[in-house]
Each structure stands twice: as structure tokens, then as C-alpha cells.
Amino acid sequence: MTSRGAGPALSRKNYRLSTEPEKSKVAGIVNSRLLNDYLHRVFTSADGNQPAAAYRKHLTFQNLQEHLDRLLAEENGSEDSRDQGAEGRLGPSTVVLDHTSGFEGLLLVDDDLLGVIGHSNFGSIRATTCVYKGKWIYEVLISSQGLMQIGWCTLNCRFNQEEGVGDTPDSYAYDGNRVRKWNVTTTNYGKSWAAGDIVSCLIDLDEGTIAFCLNGISLGTAFDNITRGAGMAYFPAISLSFKESVAFNFGSRPLRYPLVEGYHPLQDPPVSDLVKARRLLGYLKNVIHIGIDVTEGKLVEKDTSMWQLQGEPTVLITLAHIFNYFSPLMCKVYLVEDVLMTFLLSILERGGAVEAHPLIQQLLDLMWLLMEEYEVHECLKQLLMSLLRAYRFSPIIPDLGLQIHYLRLTIAVLKHEKSRKYLLSNVLFDVLRSVVFFYIKSPLRVEEAGLQELIPTTWWPNRFTKEGKESKEVKEESAEERLRRRAYERGCQRLKKRIEVVEGLQVQILKLLLNNKDRGGGEASRYIFLNKFRKFLQENASNRGNLTVLCPPEYMVCFLHRLIAALRFFWDGHKAKTPAALSSDEAYVPPQLFYNGKVDYFDLQRLGGLLSHLKKTLKDDLAAKANVLIDPAELQSVTMDDLDEDEESATSAAQSQRPSAALAIGGALARPGWLSSPTLGRANRFLSTAAVSLMNPRRPLGTLEKVKVRTLSVEQRTEEDIEGSHGNEGLLLGRPPEEPDQPITENSLLEILDGIVMMYNLSVHQQLGKMVGVSDDVNEYAMALKDTEEKISRCPKRRRDIHEELLKSQKVFSEKLNHLSRRLAWINVTIYSKEKMQDIYWLLRVCIRTIEHGDRTGSLFAFMPEFYLSVAMNSYSALKNYFSPVNSMEELPGYEETLMRLAAILAKHFADSRIVGTDIRDSLMQALASYVCYPHSLRAVERIPEEQRISMMKNLLAPYEQRPWAQTNWILVRLWRGCGFGYRYTRLPHLLKTKPEDASLPSLQKPCPSTLLQRHMADLLRSDRDLAPSFLNSVLNQLNWAFSEFIGMIQEIQQAAERLERNFVDSRQLKVCATCFDLSVSLLRVLEMTVTLAPEIFLDWNRPSSELLLRRLAQLLNQVLNRVTAERNLFDRVVNLRLPGLESVDHYPILVAVTGILVRLLVDTDVQGAERATAVMLADPCFQLRSIQYLLGHTEPSALAAAAPATEKRHFSLNTYTEYISAEELAKVDKMLSHLSEESKQAAATTLPTSEEDLCPICYAHPISAIFRPCSHKSCKACINQHLMNNKDCFFCKATITGVDDFTKPASS
């Protein structure tokens, strides 16, 4: 026996014993009589009785081993045969999944052959052992709640990708996803299961029945009269769909619910070892209970809770004998869970803080002292694995007592420094999914979780109209409703207090892992955690897609909040010691972390593109600003093949470095599989394929300082590399001049903060959005219940049948709402509470400060990872959309200032040339577009400095070609909406009766125009002579394209609709068609905005391009009007089809937009402007007065006559939309129609006929008015001006045109 590790310092000579009385006081060994009494008291016989002193053998340390052997042999002999339950079973004694032949489809199976993940449509697998008589049970731990069929099958069952367990004659299954049982046919059975549940599968081959239990509660007999007889033996089996996962317990661990009498687990428990371990534990307890009073020469009872070893050799040697037998047993998973974990939990059952139970620390000291190192390692690994499994698969009870119990023991184990460091280095992230410890699962069945007792009164908001919007008139809450709401809120508070206890324990675990003061015996815990945490992030950030490695998003959410709490605790603790440092409320990540290579960002995209590209292009800036030199070797291009080689060599190196002790106990430790076995995730493998390769970090491409420093991989970094010392700045190497020279906090905390931001980006935001669905369900059911109650009140008394059906519906909706409101209370406490909201808000502010600091570094801003901008936008979106029903964002401290700073970031960076990624640029543009839809955020944009506002508007007015322009156009439209002609609507008139998809969508917000930003736009268009024509020409080009595409598509739709055979129009085509229509309307509104704000751009012909712009505008307006207003035209017919997907296509939006432009040009302007606009309109060959008359419902007599038989047909008229168009606006349209009618008559009377030779040979619409230099070819001005915008070659001879002169026909001709 060797003594290792920490604990009382005792040399090996203490083990040399003497029984001579004279040596007892010197050596600390008691006299032989007292020793004999002590050993007999400690090592009692199996029946617990001690023989009389005269008859018992005199015990010394010399014969103790022989005595112990005899006692343990007695125990084994007194037990029944170990094979008592073996009859009726065929197959290996160790039961696992049959990964060699008993499967169908593609499956991932853990190396322990007990966990399985579906990797195909519907894969099936069975166990290696079958049963033919007797009563048998096994358990399945449900890791995901999707489609699975669990049960029993025979060897003859043949499965495929469509049919699994329960779909063939001799297979029987339970499916908790669809709440059914299967045996060829299917019927309702049982309850729905959730991730974290345990299903017990029972088969009684004596009675011929199969039953199932869920979390120990029987679901009743599922099948009886199952086929039995010769050749009929049943295997445990499962079929599961893609990504679903479970773990089996055939008896290799103690069954969680062994409550069913007479049933045996498929795998026999290790009875002999179990008895031996329990006896040895009893001896260990005796040692703790019994003390030796040397001075009095007698044995005394001791207080076990405060027991300490205190270097007593007698006690130590006694313990050494016990551990000689106990240690090998503690490497076996069944014994660790059944014996050791149960004992340690019993110590904590007395209540009080974990610190009040130092006995666990003493026992861990003993284990490190008296066990071989590999034994301690295996024992601790199995203990944590059992704890994690127990925590995850414990049912939710009202006081969360089970979860609290297991977390307290986890804390007690992790408080032991040596154990904590071993577990951190080798187990917590490598073998276990320790993130499970920070997760609080949501109960699917509220009645079992005791939420009915905790929240006896349910309540839900009734403030929604049938359209799903909050009703405008706030109804007075009735006294009964108020009482219900308050009772519900009190219940929620009770629940919150209980959950906060669990969250507090989870934060305590993280505080232990982030301890940076425990430097005894190696590196502090925090630096081990930091390296493991970075690797965890890498595995989840790499989209090279190993399912088994990804952390589920629901775990990530809880981990994020606990990590923020622990981080802020240490951050503010450092601030208290170092007043010059920043508090956590001012936290940010300094920009040098992004380029100095000290932190590995894997292959995540930077704002300026790939890291290797940035190092080449910005190497001079790095040297000048940050004093960082790039090693020329790193600038050589690295191919993917090189990277693959690196990964392979890293894998082999990692394997060669694994400890031999770990290999000796059954294979190296491997990475966790998230979706498979609930706690253990060894190197999962595909059945029938090679092993899944495990991801290894790439070699980080770090920069080098002028003082040459090695770039270290994550695993190699030490505390000094992170925190720095003696002039070495650690992570903060390369501070740019713009960055203030003041301490922020400990460098290690900065890296954790950076990791938290990355975590939010990886999956937390997506999960926050997903959980809002429960709140939406509550609103939908509340509306359905309200609607049903209204129908009941209106139902005539004579129709009892209808009345009864309505009452049934009312009961169903009420029960569902009671269930959902309790579930929503749980979700609001665990995910959307005020504290969680403050965490996300804190994260938003961290990102804003980080972006602001990075922006000041100029070109080095390009090194910042894209996810910082993504998290800034997404966290704001989450605060606004996901938390708002429960907590208001306006109540957060500094809310207005934060909103303005985020607005400034969006306004500046959506067109920032340093940002090259199209996805992040699109996201910034969309975020800005959403920002200007809401009054409070639009006001924030108006509060940013004027210079930034003008710069933003200038970027928005850049030409639309060669950039994504639709979002830009949408922003300009939102700034105008509420000011345009008939443009004060939230939803289109013809859509009011339909329910909106989501009332909170930006497009469904009330108009909130910005006159300030409109003024900036007008000033820019007036002052910049080049900006206005380039912008407006691009808008006109896009309008021409969008409307032409729209017309082409509705032609195809009309042709499809007219075919006699049954046909379907592709929904994607309908969507594209509707999008083109919406784009046309929004482009027309931008033109209306421009004409209104700066009419001189079109009407002041002293400007070089005004006349051309006006002619192009008139031409497009006339084309739109003619297409939309023609009698019995294509547009009418498609609108009347009312196809799903084309709901937004209607006369009103496009015609009022065109009318707004015409009114502004022809009525709301000075005389000269009106004359010019009128002349251009009438000169356009497409102009038809009938189109203008159509706007007011006037139609030509011939059209009226043709339509006489269909008197029911209603004609479009702006006069019918009095709620949307004011009387003043309608009067202007009347005035415009009169004006154009009069002018067109005069023009018709004065216009002389033009011969064909005098017409422009290009358009044949206008007379020739321009001659080209030098080739002297001719056309009208409109044609040549439009041609010269894109091309300088002559239409006819392709000579380069050097100038254009006016052409007037000579009088003689």
C-alpha cells in the first residue's frame, strides 16, 4: 500500500507497529488491551453482536488482515447465490446494446454501448440479452423528448427506416411523444414524456403482460396475452428518429425506480461486491464514531460531523486496512453510486450549509492518502457521473429538494482543492457534460411537479383583440380578475424563491471553479477552467457538425446566466481591492484581445474578413499602432490540407500524452457526447461505419510581439501567459494609443467575458426566441376561450346540442390555459425573470462599450469578431420582443442612453467600409430598418450627434446599383410613412378583416415619421448636385425593373389560372410576385418623399439633369397608371383571384402612391413648376386622361355601356377611402383632374401633325430635338440623355459621342 497525495503528513515509518506498552506514549500507538477493544468495536461481525471478551480472539494489527478476510468471507457465504435471477435469461451477463447485428439504420452508439443517438430516419437497435420466462425490468433515460418507440422485440422482428419496434407482430412499444402504444396497430396510452424522464419497461413472461412506468409511476398494463412458447424470447429494443437520444440502464447501475416487486433487472447487481462494500463502509463509519481516549485508556463516542484524523497512527492504520479492501471496489460504477454516493448524501441530510459538514473534506483527504492515484481518479469520475445523472434525471418536486440535494454534494466534493483540480483537468469538460449542473429543466406535466399546490390560482391576460393586437381601450380590471392576478403573482413569487435556491447553488459551483487563489500543488482552478471553457466554445462554434459535441441551447441559456453572476462577483471583488479598476457595470473587452493572438477565436469570421487576410493587409498598422510584428512565417498561405494534417498530428499527440493510469482502467478519457448518454459521452461511433473523428482545436494563428514570444495553444497557456507579470501584459499585449492606460480587471475575467458574449451568439438568442412560443400559446387559447364564452352567451336556449358542445370546448380551453399559465410561470421565472433581463441588458452594454472602444482604433477595428455586433443587435431584439410581456425595458437603468449608443453604432457601421461580410452588413441594415419603425428607438436615432445623422442619411442616399438596396429603401419609406398622400395606415384597408401573422412585426407598427431626418435628406439632395441625379436615376431604374418583373409574373399567374386542367401556382413564385409589388410601392413612396421635400430637383431646369429626371418620372408614372387602371385588365383579374401569398397586391397602395407624386408636381407647386410638369406629362406618348379619371371612379361612357350587365361590379375610387384620405387631399385630386382635362384639350387643339421623318427614330414618340457630335446622327433629347447615362457610343454608328447640340428643323423644309 502506498500513501499519496495531500492530507496529514505521515511518513511510512508510522506503519511499523509495536505492541510494547512502554512505546505507546512515544509512538502514539495505544496499548494492546485498548487496541484490542478498539478493533473489535470497529470490526463487528455480520450480525452486529460482539462475543464476550473471554471468547473473542485477541486482535492486533498483525492479525487484523486475517480477521478482516474471515469477516468478509462470512458475509459472502451468508448471501444467497449470485445467480438467483439468472434463470429465464439468455445472453452475456453484462447487458449492452447489440452494435454488431441487432440494429437497423444509422445510429451513433456510445463506447459504453448503453447510450444511442438516432442518425437516420427511424433507426432501431436491440440489446445483447433476451428473456423467455420470469419478470424483468430495465430503465431508459430520456435525453430528448422526440419521436421514439421503446419496448421489446423478438429475434424474428425485421425493422426498416419506416417500421420500428411496435410496428411488427412480435414487438411491443410505448411512445411518449405521441402518447401511444404500438403493436402493429396503435391506441392511446400513458403520458407524454420530456427530456430528463425515466421510462421503466417491465415484462412478465409468466402472465404474458408488458407494462411501462414513467418516473416510477405505473402507466398500467400496456399489452397482455403476448406471444410465448418455444423459440419466443424478448430483447429490450428501441426505434428512434434523427437526433433523438436515450441511455439504457439494464442493471449496470442501481435502478432509479426498483419499486416493482418480483421484477429483476436484466443485468444482475454485483451482490458479493455490494455486500463487501457496505460492510467496509460500516467499518469506516465505526472508525468515525469511536474515539480513543489515551489518557483515560477507554473508548469514547465522537461527534461524527466534526471528525478529524489529527494524525492518530492507530486510527490511520485501521483506516489503511479498510481502504486496502475498499479502494478497488470504489472503481466500480454500481458500488460508487449505491454505496459511496448514498453515504455522502446522508452526511449532508442533516441540513445546514455545506461548510458545516467538514467530514466530506476529511473523507476526500483520506481517499487521496490511502488509495492508489488511478483508483481515486476513477472513483471521483464515477461519483461525479452518478451525481450528474441523478441531478438531471430527478423528477421536479415542489421544493426542488432532489436537485438541491445533489448540487450540495457536488459543491462539497468540489470544495476539496485536489479533487476539484483533478475533476476540472480531466473530467468536468472532458468526460462529463458538466453544463448539465447549471440547467433547471422545465416540467412538461405541471401536476407532477406540484405546481398546482404552489400556484393554486391561475390567471392570464385578456387584453387581446381578435386580430391578436392589444386592445386600445384598456378595460377596467374586475375585482375578481384582480384577486386572481394577485394570487397568481404570489404563487409565481413562491416558485421564484425556490428556483433561486437552486440557481444560488449553481453559481456557488462556478465560484469554486473560478477560484484563482488555490495555487497549492499546481495551477489555480480558474486557469484550468479557462482553457477547458475555451475548448468547449470551440466545439460549439465549429460548424463542422459533430452532433454529439454540441451543447443543447436550453443548457447554454442557464449556463450563461450563472456564469454572468459568478463573473460579476469576482469582477466586483477585484474592484473592491483595486479601486482604480473598472466595476462590472463598466465592463468591456479591450480591442487588443482581437489581434494580439493571445485568445483563440478559431475560424470565426472577423469584421474585416479572414484573419490571415487581415494580417497581410494590416501588418503595418499593427506594427505602428499596437507595436505588434507579424512573423513572416505566419503570412504564408495555409491550405486546408495543412490544417487537416495539423489536426491529425494534434490527435495523435493528445493520445500519446494520456496518462497510463487512465488507460489501465479501461481506455482514455474522451470528449462528451451531448445528445447521447445523459452523462457520459465517450468517443461516439457510427454503427457500421468508422469511428466519428473528434474535433481538435486548430493551431492558433497568433501574432508575435517585437519581443519574440511563443504563440501558445489553449492547452499550453499558464497563469503568466494570461495575467502577465513583470512588464509582460499577458492578454492585454499590444495596447493601441486610443485605449486608456488604466486597469480594467483581472485578464482572466476578460477572457471569460469574451466567452460569455460568444455563448450568447452561439445558441442562447435562438433559445430565448423559441421559449416565447408558450406565451403565444397562452394568448391564442385566451382568445379562443373568450370567443367561446361569447358564443355561449349568444347561443339560443332551444339549441341544447350546440350549447353542450360549446361548454365542452370551454372546459378544454380552460384546462389547457390552467396548465399553460403554470408552465408559463416556470418559464418566466427561469428564463424571462427581471434578473435574467438585467443579465441580457448588461451583456448588451458590454457589447456596445466593446464596439465603441474597437471603433476608435481605426483600421484595427476590422479584427473584431463579427459576433460582437450580432450580439449587440440580437440582445436588444431579445429585450424588446421576448422579455416585454413580463418586464418592461423602459425600467432598466440608463435605458435611453443605451438606446442612443446602439443607434449610433447602427447608423455608423451599416455602411462602414471596414466591415466586409455581406451577412453582418445585411444584419446591421435590417436592425436599423427595425429601429426606425418604433417611436422610442426612432427618437434615439434622432438624438445621435448631427454629424452622424447626416452621414447616415448620405449613406442611405447612395445609388442603389451594386448593393442590397431594398432595406435602404424600406428605411427611407419608414421615415416618410405618415406624411405621404393617403399614407397614414398601419395595415392596408382590404387586409383589416384578416388576422396578422404577428402584431409585433416592424411592418405593422403605427406610422412614426421623422421630420428631422427628412430635413437632412432634403438638405443633402439640394446641396449636392451630383448626389440627387445619381440617387434618383437608380431609384427610377429599380422601379422600372420591379414593376416590369411584377407585370411579367402576374401574366404567368393569369395564364396558369385560365388553364382548364387543375394546376397549382408555385408559392415561391407568388411570394416573389408580391415582393416585386411591395418594392414598386415603396420605391414610388421614396419618389413621393423626394418630390415633396426637394421639388426643385425635378422642376428647376437650371439643374443639368432636372428635365431628364422629370421626363423619366412621368414616363414611369404613366406606365404604372395604364397597367393598373385599364378596364378588365390583367391586374384586376389577378387581384380578384385573391390568391394566398398575394394578399398585399391591391389597387389602393400603388395608386395612392402615384397620386401623391402627381398632386405634388401638378397642384402643390408654383405656377412655373406646374406648367413644366404638365407639359412633360402631356408630351409623354403613354399619357391617358382616362387613367387619371379612374382614380376618382370616373369611367368612359363606352366602358360603362360594356359593363352595364354586371351592375354589381364596384369601380375603384379614392372617394371610398375617406378614413385613409382626407377631404383636403381628395379636393387636390379633383383639382388635378380638372387641370389635366383642360390642358389636354388645349394641347390637342394646338399640336400640329408631325410627319414620320421628323419623329425620333428611337422612340417614335417625340420630334427630333438633338444632333450628336461628331457623327451628326439625330434623336429626341429624352432618348439620347437616357442612353448617355450608361453608354457613350452612338446608337447608329457606334462612334464615341463627344457632345449633343439642340436641333431645330430648318424653316425652308
XYZ file of N, CA, C and O in Angstrom, residues 213-302:
360
model
N -43.598 2.249 -16.812
C -43.705 3.264 -15.750
C -42.980 4.518 -16.232
O -41.985 4.427 -16.966
N -43.458 5.665 -15.800
C -42.792 6.935 -16.103
C -42.410 7.587 -14.787
O -43.284 7.905 -13.974
N -41.112 7.721 -14.556
C -40.596 8.265 -13.296
C -41.160 7.523 -12.092
O -41.566 8.126 -11.094
N -41.228 6.179 -12.217
C -41.663 5.353 -11.089
C -43.164 5.241 -10.928
O -43.630 4.516 -10.052
N -43.940 5.952 -11.737
C -45.404 5.893 -11.638
C -45.919 4.982 -12.746
O -45.663 5.231 -13.932
N -46.656 3.944 -12.369
C -47.114 2.964 -13.354
C -48.105 3.590 -14.326
O -48.996 4.355 -13.928
N -47.940 3.256 -15.597
C -48.873 3.721 -16.623
C -49.926 2.652 -16.927
O -50.737 2.811 -17.839
N -49.876 1.549 -16.157
C -50.841 0.469 -16.363
C -50.317 -0.560 -17.345
O -49.304 -0.358 -18.018
N -51.031 -1.699 -17.426
C -50.642 -2.760 -18.371
C -50.877 -2.279 -19.791
O -51.975 -1.822 -20.131
N -49.848 -2.363 -20.605
C -49.976 -1.906 -21.992
C -50.434 -3.045 -22.895
O -51.279 -2.848 -23.771
N -49.886 -4.241 -22.689
C -50.224 -5.383 -23.547
C -50.409 -6.617 -22.670
O -49.670 -6.814 -21.695
N -51.384 -7.449 -22.993
C -51.498 -8.749 -22.338
C -51.608 -9.825 -23.419
O -51.738 -9.524 -24.604
N -51.514 -11.056 -22.992
C -51.537 -12.186 -23.937
C -50.468 -12.065 -25.020
O -50.735 -12.299 -26.194
N -49.275 -11.637 -24.618
C -48.214 -11.563 -25.624
C -47.791 -12.989 -25.998
O -47.992 -13.934 -25.226
N -47.233 -13.137 -27.197
C -46.859 -14.461 -27.706
C -45.744 -15.054 -26.849
O -44.716 -14.415 -26.615
N -45.967 -16.295 -26.356
C -44.947 -17.003 -25.572
C -44.804 -18.417 -26.103
O -45.579 -18.855 -26.950
N -43.833 -19.124 -25.613
C -43.663 -20.515 -26.026
C -42.278 -20.768 -26.573
O -41.360 -19.935 -26.442
N -42.114 -21.931 -27.185
C -40.803 -22.337 -27.699
C -40.297 -21.341 -28.732
O -41.030 -20.915 -29.634
N -39.050 -20.958 -28.588
C -38.423 -20.053 -29.564
C -38.798 -18.593 -29.389
O -38.346 -17.740 -30.158
N -39.639 -18.275 -28.373
C -40.051 -16.873 -28.173
C -39.265 -16.279 -27.004
O -39.479 -16.657 -25.847
N -38.342 -15.415 -27.309
C -37.577 -14.703 -26.276
C -37.551 -13.228 -26.655
O -37.456 -12.890 -27.836
N -37.633 -12.375 -25.655
C -37.800 -10.941 -25.918
C -36.535 -10.151 -25.549
O -35.976 -10.321 -24.457
N -36.117 -9.309 -26.496
C -34.972 -8.410 -26.296
C -35.478 -7.000 -25.983
O -36.444 -6.544 -26.608
N -34.811 -6.280 -25.078
C -35.083 -4.833 -24.991
C -34.721 -4.190 -26.331
O -33.707 -4.558 -26.947
N -35.550 -3.260 -26.800
C -35.289 -2.659 -28.124
C -35.852 -1.245 -28.170
O -36.729 -0.879 -27.391
N -35.333 -0.470 -29.109
C -35.790 0.916 -29.296
C -35.686 1.291 -30.765
O -34.791 0.812 -31.482
N -36.618 2.122 -31.215
C -36.510 2.771 -32.527
C -36.582 4.267 -32.273
O -37.424 4.724 -31.492
N -35.714 5.025 -32.923
C -35.707 6.466 -32.666
C -35.387 7.236 -33.943
O -34.665 6.746 -34.806
N -35.954 8.418 -34.040
C -35.766 9.220 -35.250
C -34.503 10.065 -35.133
O -33.809 10.046 -34.110
N -34.234 10.826 -36.166
C -32.984 11.579 -36.283
C -32.774 12.530 -35.105
O -33.689 13.256 -34.709
N -31.587 12.496 -34.519
C -31.136 13.357 -33.418
C -31.726 13.010 -32.058
O -31.363 13.614 -31.068
N -32.678 12.067 -31.998
C -33.214 11.698 -30.685
C -32.198 10.831 -29.955
O -31.425 10.099 -30.575
N -32.215 10.889 -28.605
C -31.180 10.175 -27.865
C -31.688 9.678 -26.521
O -32.531 10.327 -25.883
N -31.164 8.530 -26.101
C -31.502 7.932 -24.809
C -30.264 7.221 -24.272
O -29.285 7.041 -24.984
N -30.364 6.803 -22.998
C -29.349 5.915 -22.430
C -30.084 4.805 -21.690
O -31.114 5.059 -21.060
N -29.568 3.582 -21.795
C -30.201 2.421 -21.172
C -29.514 2.106 -19.851
O -28.309 2.300 -19.695
N -30.303 1.600 -18.915
C -29.736 1.029 -17.692
C -30.362 -0.357 -17.522
O -31.504 -0.497 -17.099
N -29.585 -1.377 -17.911
C -30.073 -2.755 -17.799
C -29.778 -3.327 -16.418
O -30.168 -4.451 -16.114
N -29.065 -2.554 -15.592
C -28.683 -3.030 -14.263
C -27.226 -2.796 -13.960
O -26.734 -3.190 -12.900
N -26.498 -2.135 -14.897
C -25.084 -1.836 -14.632
C -24.947 -0.779 -13.547
O -23.914 -0.662 -12.905
N -26.006 0.014 -13.353
C -26.102 0.949 -12.246
C -27.345 0.573 -11.437
O -28.242 -0.100 -11.968
N -27.460 1.027 -10.206
C -28.708 0.760 -9.470
C -29.888 1.356 -10.231
O -29.794 2.473 -10.742
N -30.978 0.606 -10.336
C -32.168 1.142 -10.993
C -32.683 2.322 -10.179
O -32.682 2.297 -8.943
N -33.135 3.358 -10.872
C -33.635 4.541 -10.170
C -34.981 4.254 -9.513
O -35.301 4.785 -8.464
N -35.779 3.415 -10.159
C -37.112 3.108 -9.620
C -37.290 1.583 -9.534
O -38.030 0.987 -10.310
N -36.607 0.919 -8.582
C -36.715 -0.539 -8.478
C -37.911 -0.929 -7.599
O -37.832 -1.849 -6.797
N -39.017 -0.203 -7.696
C -40.098 -0.343 -6.731
C -41.026 -1.521 -7.030
O -41.820 -1.901 -6.204
N -40.954 -2.023 -8.282
C -41.909 -3.063 -8.667
C -41.432 -4.406 -8.126
O -40.360 -4.893 -8.489
N -42.233 -5.019 -7.242
C -41.823 -6.263 -6.578
C -41.760 -7.421 -7.567
O -42.585 -7.536 -8.458
N -40.790 -8.282 -7.347
C -40.707 -9.503 -8.136
C -40.016 -9.345 -9.471
O -39.746 -10.345 -10.155
N -39.723 -8.120 -9.889
C -39.071 -7.905 -11.186
C -37.561 -7.779 -10.980
O -37.102 -7.118 -10.047
N -36.800 -8.415 -11.871
C -35.336 -8.382 -11.781
C -34.776 -7.536 -12.911
O -35.267 -7.606 -14.045
N -33.710 -6.777 -12.633
C -33.036 -6.105 -13.753
C -32.383 -7.139 -14.663
O -32.023 -8.235 -14.209
N -32.234 -6.804 -15.941
C -31.669 -7.763 -16.889
C -30.235 -8.145 -16.537
O -29.793 -9.236 -16.838
N -29.518 -7.201 -15.935
C -28.136 -7.491 -15.519
C -28.119 -7.590 -14.002
O -28.600 -6.684 -13.319
N -27.579 -8.704 -13.481
C -27.557 -8.894 -12.023
C -26.667 -7.866 -11.351
O -25.587 -7.547 -11.857
N -27.107 -7.356 -10.205
C -26.221 -6.455 -9.453
C -25.029 -7.237 -8.917
O -25.129 -8.451 -8.706
N -23.887 -6.582 -8.691
C -22.697 -7.286 -8.155
C -22.891 -7.552 -6.661
O -22.344 -6.858 -5.809
N -23.717 -8.577 -6.334
C -24.160 -8.801 -4.950
C -22.983 -8.953 -3.998
O -22.928 -8.327 -2.937
N -22.026 -9.791 -4.363
C -20.891 -10.068 -3.471
C -20.132 -8.782 -3.162
O -19.862 -8.461 -1.999
N -19.798 -8.026 -4.219
C -19.058 -6.770 -4.025
C -19.884 -5.763 -3.246
O -19.357 -4.984 -2.445
N -21.179 -5.773 -3.493
C -22.071 -4.816 -2.839
C -22.088 -5.050 -1.332
O -21.959 -4.115 -0.531
N -22.209 -6.336 -0.933
C -22.226 -6.681 0.495
C -20.895 -6.299 1.125
O -20.831 -5.708 2.208
N -19.822 -6.625 0.425
C -18.487 -6.331 0.940
C -18.314 -4.815 1.127
O -17.825 -4.354 2.166
N -18.741 -4.047 0.119
C -18.575 -2.591 0.184
C -19.397 -1.997 1.322
O -18.939 -1.094 2.033
N -20.607 -2.525 1.507
C -21.446 -1.988 2.595
C -20.842 -2.307 3.958
O -20.909 -1.488 4.874
N -20.281 -3.509 4.104
C -19.650 -3.860 5.377
C -18.441 -2.964 5.633
O -18.252 -2.468 6.742
N -17.637 -2.789 4.618
C -16.441 -1.949 4.776
C -16.835 -0.515 5.098
O -16.172 0.154 5.901
N -17.923 -0.044 4.487
C -18.404 1.303 4.805
C -18.855 1.365 6.269
O -18.622 2.359 6.964
N -19.476 0.249 6.732
C -19.876 0.187 8.147
C -18.674 0.298 9.057
O -18.705 0.999 10.085
N -17.579 -0.391 8.685
C -16.349 -0.298 9.495
C -15.820 1.134 9.483
O -15.359 1.652 10.495
N -15.891 1.773 8.308
C -15.409 3.153 8.187
C -16.231 4.079 9.086
O -15.686 4.947 9.787
N -17.553 3.859 9.116
C -18.427 4.668 9.981
C -18.063 4.440 11.443
O -18.059 5.382 12.256
N -17.737 3.173 11.801
C -17.345 2.871 13.195
C -16.102 3.645 13.585
O -15.996 4.161 14.707
N -15.129 3.718 12.672
C -13.896 4.464 12.950
C -14.232 5.921 13.248
O -13.660 6.546 14.154
N -15.188 6.453 12.468
C -15.553 7.863 12.638
C -16.299 8.072 13.965
O -16.117 9.080 14.634
N -17.124 7.086 14.336
C -17.938 7.208 15.558
C -17.123 7.033 16.831
O -17.426 7.645 17.856
N -16.111 6.157 16.783
C -15.432 5.736 18.021
C -14.097 6.445 18.151
O -13.266 6.406 17.240
N -13.906 7.087 19.252
C -12.631 7.740 19.521
C -11.881 7.004 20.622
O -12.463 6.235 21.385
N -10.578 7.249 20.738
C -9.747 6.605 21.769
C -9.250 7.689 22.719
O -8.568 8.619 22.303
N -9.640 7.556 23.947
C -9.128 8.473 24.963
C -7.904 7.807 25.598
O -8.034 6.935 26.460
N -6.689 8.193 25.152
C -5.455 7.523 25.581
C -5.193 7.773 27.065
O -4.746 6.879 27.786
N -5.475 8.966 27.505
C -5.169 9.300 28.911
C -6.041 8.487 29.863
O -5.565 7.978 30.886
N -7.339 8.341 29.534
C -8.246 7.569 30.374
C -8.154 6.074 30.081
O -8.647 5.257 30.845
N -7.596 5.750 28.884
C -7.485 4.340 28.496
C -8.829 3.716 28.171
O -9.081 2.561 28.528
N -9.715 4.480 27.522
C -11.025 3.911 27.169
C -11.487 4.450 25.820
O -10.936 5.425 25.279
N -12.524 3.809 25.285
C -13.122 4.220 24.014
C -14.274 5.176 24.278
O -15.019 5.011 25.252
N -14.409 6.202 23.407
C -15.484 7.195 23.604
C -16.247 7.393 22.285
O -15.697 7.211 21.193
N -17.527 7.771 22.426
C -18.344 8.106 21.251
C -17.963 9.509 20.777
O -17.758 10.406 21.609
N -17.901 9.701 19.467
C -17.480 11.007 18.926
C -18.596 11.640 18.109
O -19.429 10.934 17.542
